Coordinates of C-alpha atoms and ligand atoms in Angstrom, one line a residue:
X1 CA -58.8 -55.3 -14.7
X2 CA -56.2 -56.2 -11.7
X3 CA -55.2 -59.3 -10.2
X4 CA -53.6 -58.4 -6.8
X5 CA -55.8 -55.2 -5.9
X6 CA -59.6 -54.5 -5.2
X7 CA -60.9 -51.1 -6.1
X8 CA -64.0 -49.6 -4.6
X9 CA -65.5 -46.0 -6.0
X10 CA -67.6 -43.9 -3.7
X11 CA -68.3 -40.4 -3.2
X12 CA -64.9 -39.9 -5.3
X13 CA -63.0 -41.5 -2.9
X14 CA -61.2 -44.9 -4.7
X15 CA -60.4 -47.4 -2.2
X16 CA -57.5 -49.3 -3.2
X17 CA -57.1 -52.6 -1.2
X18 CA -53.7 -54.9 -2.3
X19 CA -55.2 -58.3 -1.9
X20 CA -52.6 -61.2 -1.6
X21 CA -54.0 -61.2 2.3
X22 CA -52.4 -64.9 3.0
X23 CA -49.0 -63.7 1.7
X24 CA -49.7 -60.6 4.1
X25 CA -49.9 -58.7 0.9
X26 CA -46.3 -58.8 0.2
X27 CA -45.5 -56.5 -2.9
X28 CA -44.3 -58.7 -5.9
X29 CA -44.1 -58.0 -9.4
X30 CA -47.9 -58.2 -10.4
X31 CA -48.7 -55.6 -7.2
X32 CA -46.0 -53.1 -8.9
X33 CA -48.0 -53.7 -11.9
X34 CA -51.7 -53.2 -11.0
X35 CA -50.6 -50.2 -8.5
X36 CA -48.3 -48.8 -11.6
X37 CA -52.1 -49.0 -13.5
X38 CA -54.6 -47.7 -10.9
X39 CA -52.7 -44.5 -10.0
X40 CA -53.2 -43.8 -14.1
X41 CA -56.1 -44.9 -13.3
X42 CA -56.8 -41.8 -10.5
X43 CA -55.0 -39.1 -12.3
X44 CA -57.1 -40.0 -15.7
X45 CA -60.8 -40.2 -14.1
X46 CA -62.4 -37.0 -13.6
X47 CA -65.0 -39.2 -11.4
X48 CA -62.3 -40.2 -8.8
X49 CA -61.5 -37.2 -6.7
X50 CA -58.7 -38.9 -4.0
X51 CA -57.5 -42.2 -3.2
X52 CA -57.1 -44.4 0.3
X53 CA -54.2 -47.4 -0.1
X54 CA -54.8 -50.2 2.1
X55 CA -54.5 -53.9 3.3
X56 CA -56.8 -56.6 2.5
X57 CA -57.5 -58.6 5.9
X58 CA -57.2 -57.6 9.4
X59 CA -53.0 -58.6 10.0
X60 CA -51.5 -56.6 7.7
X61 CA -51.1 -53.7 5.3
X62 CA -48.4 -54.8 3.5
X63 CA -45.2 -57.3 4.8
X64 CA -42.6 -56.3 2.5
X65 CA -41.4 -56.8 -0.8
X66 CA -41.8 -60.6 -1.6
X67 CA -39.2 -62.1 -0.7
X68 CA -39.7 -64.8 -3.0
X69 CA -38.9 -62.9 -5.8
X70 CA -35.6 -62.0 -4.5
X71 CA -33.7 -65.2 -5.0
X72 CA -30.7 -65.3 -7.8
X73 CA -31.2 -61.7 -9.0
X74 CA -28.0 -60.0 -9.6
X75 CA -26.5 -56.8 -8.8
X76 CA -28.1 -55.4 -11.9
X77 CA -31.4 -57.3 -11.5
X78 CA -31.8 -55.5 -8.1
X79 CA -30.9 -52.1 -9.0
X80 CA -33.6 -52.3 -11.5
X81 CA -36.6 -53.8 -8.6
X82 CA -35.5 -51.0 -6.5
X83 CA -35.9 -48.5 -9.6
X84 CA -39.0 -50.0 -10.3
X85 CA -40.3 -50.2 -6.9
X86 CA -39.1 -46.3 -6.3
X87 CA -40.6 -44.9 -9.7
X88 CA -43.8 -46.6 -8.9
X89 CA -43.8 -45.0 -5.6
X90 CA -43.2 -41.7 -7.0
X91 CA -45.9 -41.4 -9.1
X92 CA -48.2 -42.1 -5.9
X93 CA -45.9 -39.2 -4.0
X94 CA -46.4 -36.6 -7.1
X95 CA -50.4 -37.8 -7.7
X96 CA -52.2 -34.1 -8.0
X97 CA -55.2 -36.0 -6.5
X98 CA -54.3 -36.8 -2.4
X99 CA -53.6 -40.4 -1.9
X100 CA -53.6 -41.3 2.0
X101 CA -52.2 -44.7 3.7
X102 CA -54.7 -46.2 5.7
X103 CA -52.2 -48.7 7.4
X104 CA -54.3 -51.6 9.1
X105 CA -51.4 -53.7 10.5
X106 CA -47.9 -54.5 9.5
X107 CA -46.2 -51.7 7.6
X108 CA -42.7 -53.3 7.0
X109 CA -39.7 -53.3 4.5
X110 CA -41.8 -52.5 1.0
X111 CA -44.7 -51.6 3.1
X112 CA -44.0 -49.2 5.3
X113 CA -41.8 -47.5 2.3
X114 CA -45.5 -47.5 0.6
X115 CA -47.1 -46.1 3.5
X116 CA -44.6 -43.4 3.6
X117 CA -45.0 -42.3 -0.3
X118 CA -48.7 -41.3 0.3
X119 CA -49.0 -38.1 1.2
X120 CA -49.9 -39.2 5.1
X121 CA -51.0 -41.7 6.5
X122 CA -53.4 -42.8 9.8
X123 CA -53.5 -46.1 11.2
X124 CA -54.9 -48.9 13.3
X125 CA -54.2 -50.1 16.9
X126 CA -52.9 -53.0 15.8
X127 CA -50.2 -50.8 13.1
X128 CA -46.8 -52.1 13.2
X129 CA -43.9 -50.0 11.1
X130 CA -40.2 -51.1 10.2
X131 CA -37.5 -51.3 8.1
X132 CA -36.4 -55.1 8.8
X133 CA -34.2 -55.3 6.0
X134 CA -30.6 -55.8 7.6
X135 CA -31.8 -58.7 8.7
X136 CA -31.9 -60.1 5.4
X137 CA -28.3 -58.6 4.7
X138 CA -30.1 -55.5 2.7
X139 CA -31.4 -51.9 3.1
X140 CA -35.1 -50.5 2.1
X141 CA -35.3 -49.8 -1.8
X142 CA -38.2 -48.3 -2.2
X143 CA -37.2 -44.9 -1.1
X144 CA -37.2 -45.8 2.4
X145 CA -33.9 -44.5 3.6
X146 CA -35.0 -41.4 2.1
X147 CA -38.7 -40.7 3.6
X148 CA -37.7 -42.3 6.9
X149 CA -35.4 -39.9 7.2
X150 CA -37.8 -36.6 5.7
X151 CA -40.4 -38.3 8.3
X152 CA -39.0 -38.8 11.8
X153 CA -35.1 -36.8 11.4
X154 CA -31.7 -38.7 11.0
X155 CA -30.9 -39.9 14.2
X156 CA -34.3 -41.8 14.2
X157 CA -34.0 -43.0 11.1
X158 CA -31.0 -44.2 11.1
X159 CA -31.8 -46.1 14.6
X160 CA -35.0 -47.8 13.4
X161 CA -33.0 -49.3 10.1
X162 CA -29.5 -50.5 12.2
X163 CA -32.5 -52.2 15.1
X164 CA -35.4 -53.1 12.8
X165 CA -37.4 -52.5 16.2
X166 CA -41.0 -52.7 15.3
X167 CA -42.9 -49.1 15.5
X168 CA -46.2 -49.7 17.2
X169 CA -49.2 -47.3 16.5
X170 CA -48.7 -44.8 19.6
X171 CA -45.1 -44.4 18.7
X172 CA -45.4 -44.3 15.3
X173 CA -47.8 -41.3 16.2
X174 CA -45.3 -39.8 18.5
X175 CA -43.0 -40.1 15.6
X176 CA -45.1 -38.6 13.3
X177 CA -45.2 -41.6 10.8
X178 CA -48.9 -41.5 11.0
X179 CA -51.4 -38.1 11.5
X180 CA -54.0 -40.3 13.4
X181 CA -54.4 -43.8 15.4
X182 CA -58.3 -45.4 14.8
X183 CA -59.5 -48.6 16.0
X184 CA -58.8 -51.5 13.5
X185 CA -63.1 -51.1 12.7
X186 CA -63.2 -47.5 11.9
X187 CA -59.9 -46.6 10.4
X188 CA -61.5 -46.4 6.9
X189 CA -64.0 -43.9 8.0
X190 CA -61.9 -41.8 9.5
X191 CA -59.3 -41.5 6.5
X192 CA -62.5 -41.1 4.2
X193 CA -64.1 -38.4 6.3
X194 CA -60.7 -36.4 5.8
X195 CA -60.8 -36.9 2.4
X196 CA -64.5 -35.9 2.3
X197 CA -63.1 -32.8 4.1
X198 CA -60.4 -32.5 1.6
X199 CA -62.4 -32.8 -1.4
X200 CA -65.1 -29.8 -0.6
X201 CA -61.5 -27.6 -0.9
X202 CA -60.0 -26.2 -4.2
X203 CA -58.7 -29.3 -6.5
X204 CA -55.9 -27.5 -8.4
X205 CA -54.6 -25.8 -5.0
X206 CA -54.7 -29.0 -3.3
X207 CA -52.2 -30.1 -6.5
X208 CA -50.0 -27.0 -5.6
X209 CA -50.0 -28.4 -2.1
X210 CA -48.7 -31.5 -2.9
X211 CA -46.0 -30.3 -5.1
X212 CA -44.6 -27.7 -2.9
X213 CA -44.4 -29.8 0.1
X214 CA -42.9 -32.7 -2.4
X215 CA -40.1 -29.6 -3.3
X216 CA -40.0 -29.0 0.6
X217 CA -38.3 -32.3 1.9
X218 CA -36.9 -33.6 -1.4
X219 CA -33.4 -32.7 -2.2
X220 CA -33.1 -34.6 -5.6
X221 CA -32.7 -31.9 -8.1
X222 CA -33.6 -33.9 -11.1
X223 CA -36.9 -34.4 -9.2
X224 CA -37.1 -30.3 -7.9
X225 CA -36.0 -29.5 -11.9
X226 CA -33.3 -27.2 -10.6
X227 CA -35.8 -24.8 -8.2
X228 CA -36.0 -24.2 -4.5
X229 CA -39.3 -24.7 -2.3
X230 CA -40.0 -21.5 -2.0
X231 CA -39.3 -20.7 -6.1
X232 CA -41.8 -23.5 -6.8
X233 CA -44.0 -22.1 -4.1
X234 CA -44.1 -18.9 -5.7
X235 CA -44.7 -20.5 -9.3
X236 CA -47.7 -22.3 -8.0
X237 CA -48.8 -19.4 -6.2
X238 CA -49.3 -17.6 -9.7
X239 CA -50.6 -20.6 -11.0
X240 CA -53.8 -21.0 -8.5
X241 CA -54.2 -17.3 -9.2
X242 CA -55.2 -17.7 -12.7
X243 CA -57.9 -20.6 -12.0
X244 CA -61.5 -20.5 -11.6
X245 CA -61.5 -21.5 -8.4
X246 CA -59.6 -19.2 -7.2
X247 CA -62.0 -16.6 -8.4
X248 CA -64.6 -18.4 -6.9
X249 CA -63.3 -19.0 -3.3
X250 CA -62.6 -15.5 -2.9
X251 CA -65.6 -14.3 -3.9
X252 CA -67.6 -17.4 -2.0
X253 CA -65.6 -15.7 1.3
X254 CA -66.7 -12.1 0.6
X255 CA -69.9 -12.8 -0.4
X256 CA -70.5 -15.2 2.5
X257 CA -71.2 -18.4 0.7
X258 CA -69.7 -21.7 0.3
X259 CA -67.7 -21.7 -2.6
X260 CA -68.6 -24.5 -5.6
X261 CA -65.2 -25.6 -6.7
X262 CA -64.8 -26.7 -10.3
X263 CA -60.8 -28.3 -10.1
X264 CA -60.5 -25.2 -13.2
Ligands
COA301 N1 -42.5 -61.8 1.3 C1 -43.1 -63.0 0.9 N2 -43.9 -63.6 1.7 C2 -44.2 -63.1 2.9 C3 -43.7 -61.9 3.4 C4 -42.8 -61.2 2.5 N3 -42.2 -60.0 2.8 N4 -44.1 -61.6 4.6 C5 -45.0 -62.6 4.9 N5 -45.0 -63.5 3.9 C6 -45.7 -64.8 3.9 C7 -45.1 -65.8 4.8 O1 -44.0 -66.5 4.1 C8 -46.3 -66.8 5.0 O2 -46.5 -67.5 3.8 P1 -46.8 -69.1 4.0 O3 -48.1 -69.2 4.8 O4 -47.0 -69.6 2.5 O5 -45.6 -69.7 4.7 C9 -47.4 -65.8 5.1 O6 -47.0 -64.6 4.5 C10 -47.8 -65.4 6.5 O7 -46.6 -64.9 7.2 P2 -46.1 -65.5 8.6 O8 -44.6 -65.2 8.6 O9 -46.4 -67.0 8.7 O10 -46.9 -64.7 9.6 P3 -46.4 -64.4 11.1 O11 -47.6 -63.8 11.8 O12 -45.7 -65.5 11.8 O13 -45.3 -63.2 11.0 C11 -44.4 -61.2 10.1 C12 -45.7 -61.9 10.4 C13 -44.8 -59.9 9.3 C14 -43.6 -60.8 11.3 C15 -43.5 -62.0 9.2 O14 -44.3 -62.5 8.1 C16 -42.3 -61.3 8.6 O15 -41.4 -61.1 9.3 N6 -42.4 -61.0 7.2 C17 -41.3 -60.5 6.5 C18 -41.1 -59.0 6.8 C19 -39.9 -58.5 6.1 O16 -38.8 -58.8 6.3 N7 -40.2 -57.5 5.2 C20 -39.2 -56.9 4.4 C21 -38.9 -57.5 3.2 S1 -37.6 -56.7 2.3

């Protein structure tokens, strides 16, 4: 069903692994594709209940958009990779279902402007973030400038794009690129025990989550549809009112039960 990604189903968690490992999983045109299709894929299955993004082999998480695929495009050719590159990206930012990084080495260019779409991220030791794109006489594409800027403020931001210094994991942490810093072997557990932890909560509030806070640092207004954080905030607000779960939780609390969430 894909050519450049693995998938792996368990306990509702999908692990999605991009698997070019000797081209450090650099991003081309058939990884836009396949991760285009799986995150249908996790907004269409009831059985998947979140999603982990991550590198195959122990080097890197993803190396960039393939430079390969760069050579002779022109002016109009790029704007539409960058389009492409940013609408696919979006769709992983505005999945209902929470979709975390799991960043397992380098996180450059294309890949640390994927790492930064999830909704966050944890890494390994070994992590290594930047924007190295000057040095090819470019700027990130993929949203980059944008949620480098959301993450770790302007003047930050606009430092680690002009130097292309490399983030390593304790600073990236410091930065607050990344919630958590795992050895290399138990980085996938760890994201998949806060998804566990995740998943046991209200489906359709965790939704309303992830739109507000999407409303909270984006300043696009086609993407807000015209409304302020705290108008969506008190749209979704009504929203979880009216679900099952909502019913259920509060009833779970006062009659001193766990609550059995539905996603209704
Ligand atoms: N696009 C295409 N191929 C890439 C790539 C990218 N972004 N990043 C790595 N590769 C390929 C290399 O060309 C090499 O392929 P080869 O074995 O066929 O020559 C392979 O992956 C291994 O990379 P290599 O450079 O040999 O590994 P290294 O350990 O010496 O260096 C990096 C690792 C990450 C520092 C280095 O690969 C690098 O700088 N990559 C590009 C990063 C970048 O600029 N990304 C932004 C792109 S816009």
């Amino acid at each position: 069903m894909y050519s450049t990604i693995l998938t792996n189903l368990e306990n509702g968690i999908l692990t999605i692994t991009i698997n070019r490992p000797d081209k450090l999983n650099a991003l081309n045109a058939a990884v836009f594709t396949d991760l285009d299709k799986v995150i249908d894929e996790v907004t269409c299955n009831v059985e998947i209940k979140s999603a982990i993004i991550t590198g195959a082999g122990p080097k890197a998480f993803v190396a960039g958009a393939d430079i390969t695929e760069f050579g002779g495009l022109n002016k109009e050719q790029a704007m539409a990779l960058a389009k492409r590159g940013q609408d696919v990206f979006f769709k992983i930012e505005n999945s209902k279902k929470p979709i975390i990084a799991a960043v397992n080495g380098f996180a450059l260019g294309g890949g640390c402007e994927l790492a930064m779409a999830c909704h966050f991220r944890l890494c390994s030791e070994n992590a290594k973030f930047g924007q190295p794109e000057v040095n090819l006489g470019l700027i990130p594409g993929y949203g980059g400038t944008q949620r480098l800027t959301q993450l770790v403020g302007k003047g930050k931001s606009m430092e680690l794009q002009m130097t292309t210094h490399m983030v390593d994991a304790n600073e990236a942490l410091q930065l607050g690129l990344v919630n958590y810093v795992t050895a290399a072997e138990s980085l996938l557990e760890r994201t998949k025990d806060i998804l566990l932890v995740i998943q046991s909560k209200a489906p359709v509030a965790i939704g309303k989550v992830i739109e507000c806070v999407n409303v909270a640092v984006v300043s696009d207004s086609a993407y807000t549809n015209g409304k302020s954080g705290y108008d969506k905030e008190v749209e979704a607000f009504g929203d979880c009112f009216i679900t099952e779960d909502m019913k259920e939780g509060t009833a779970a609390f006062l009659e001193k039960r766990k609550a059995n969430f539905k996603g209704k």
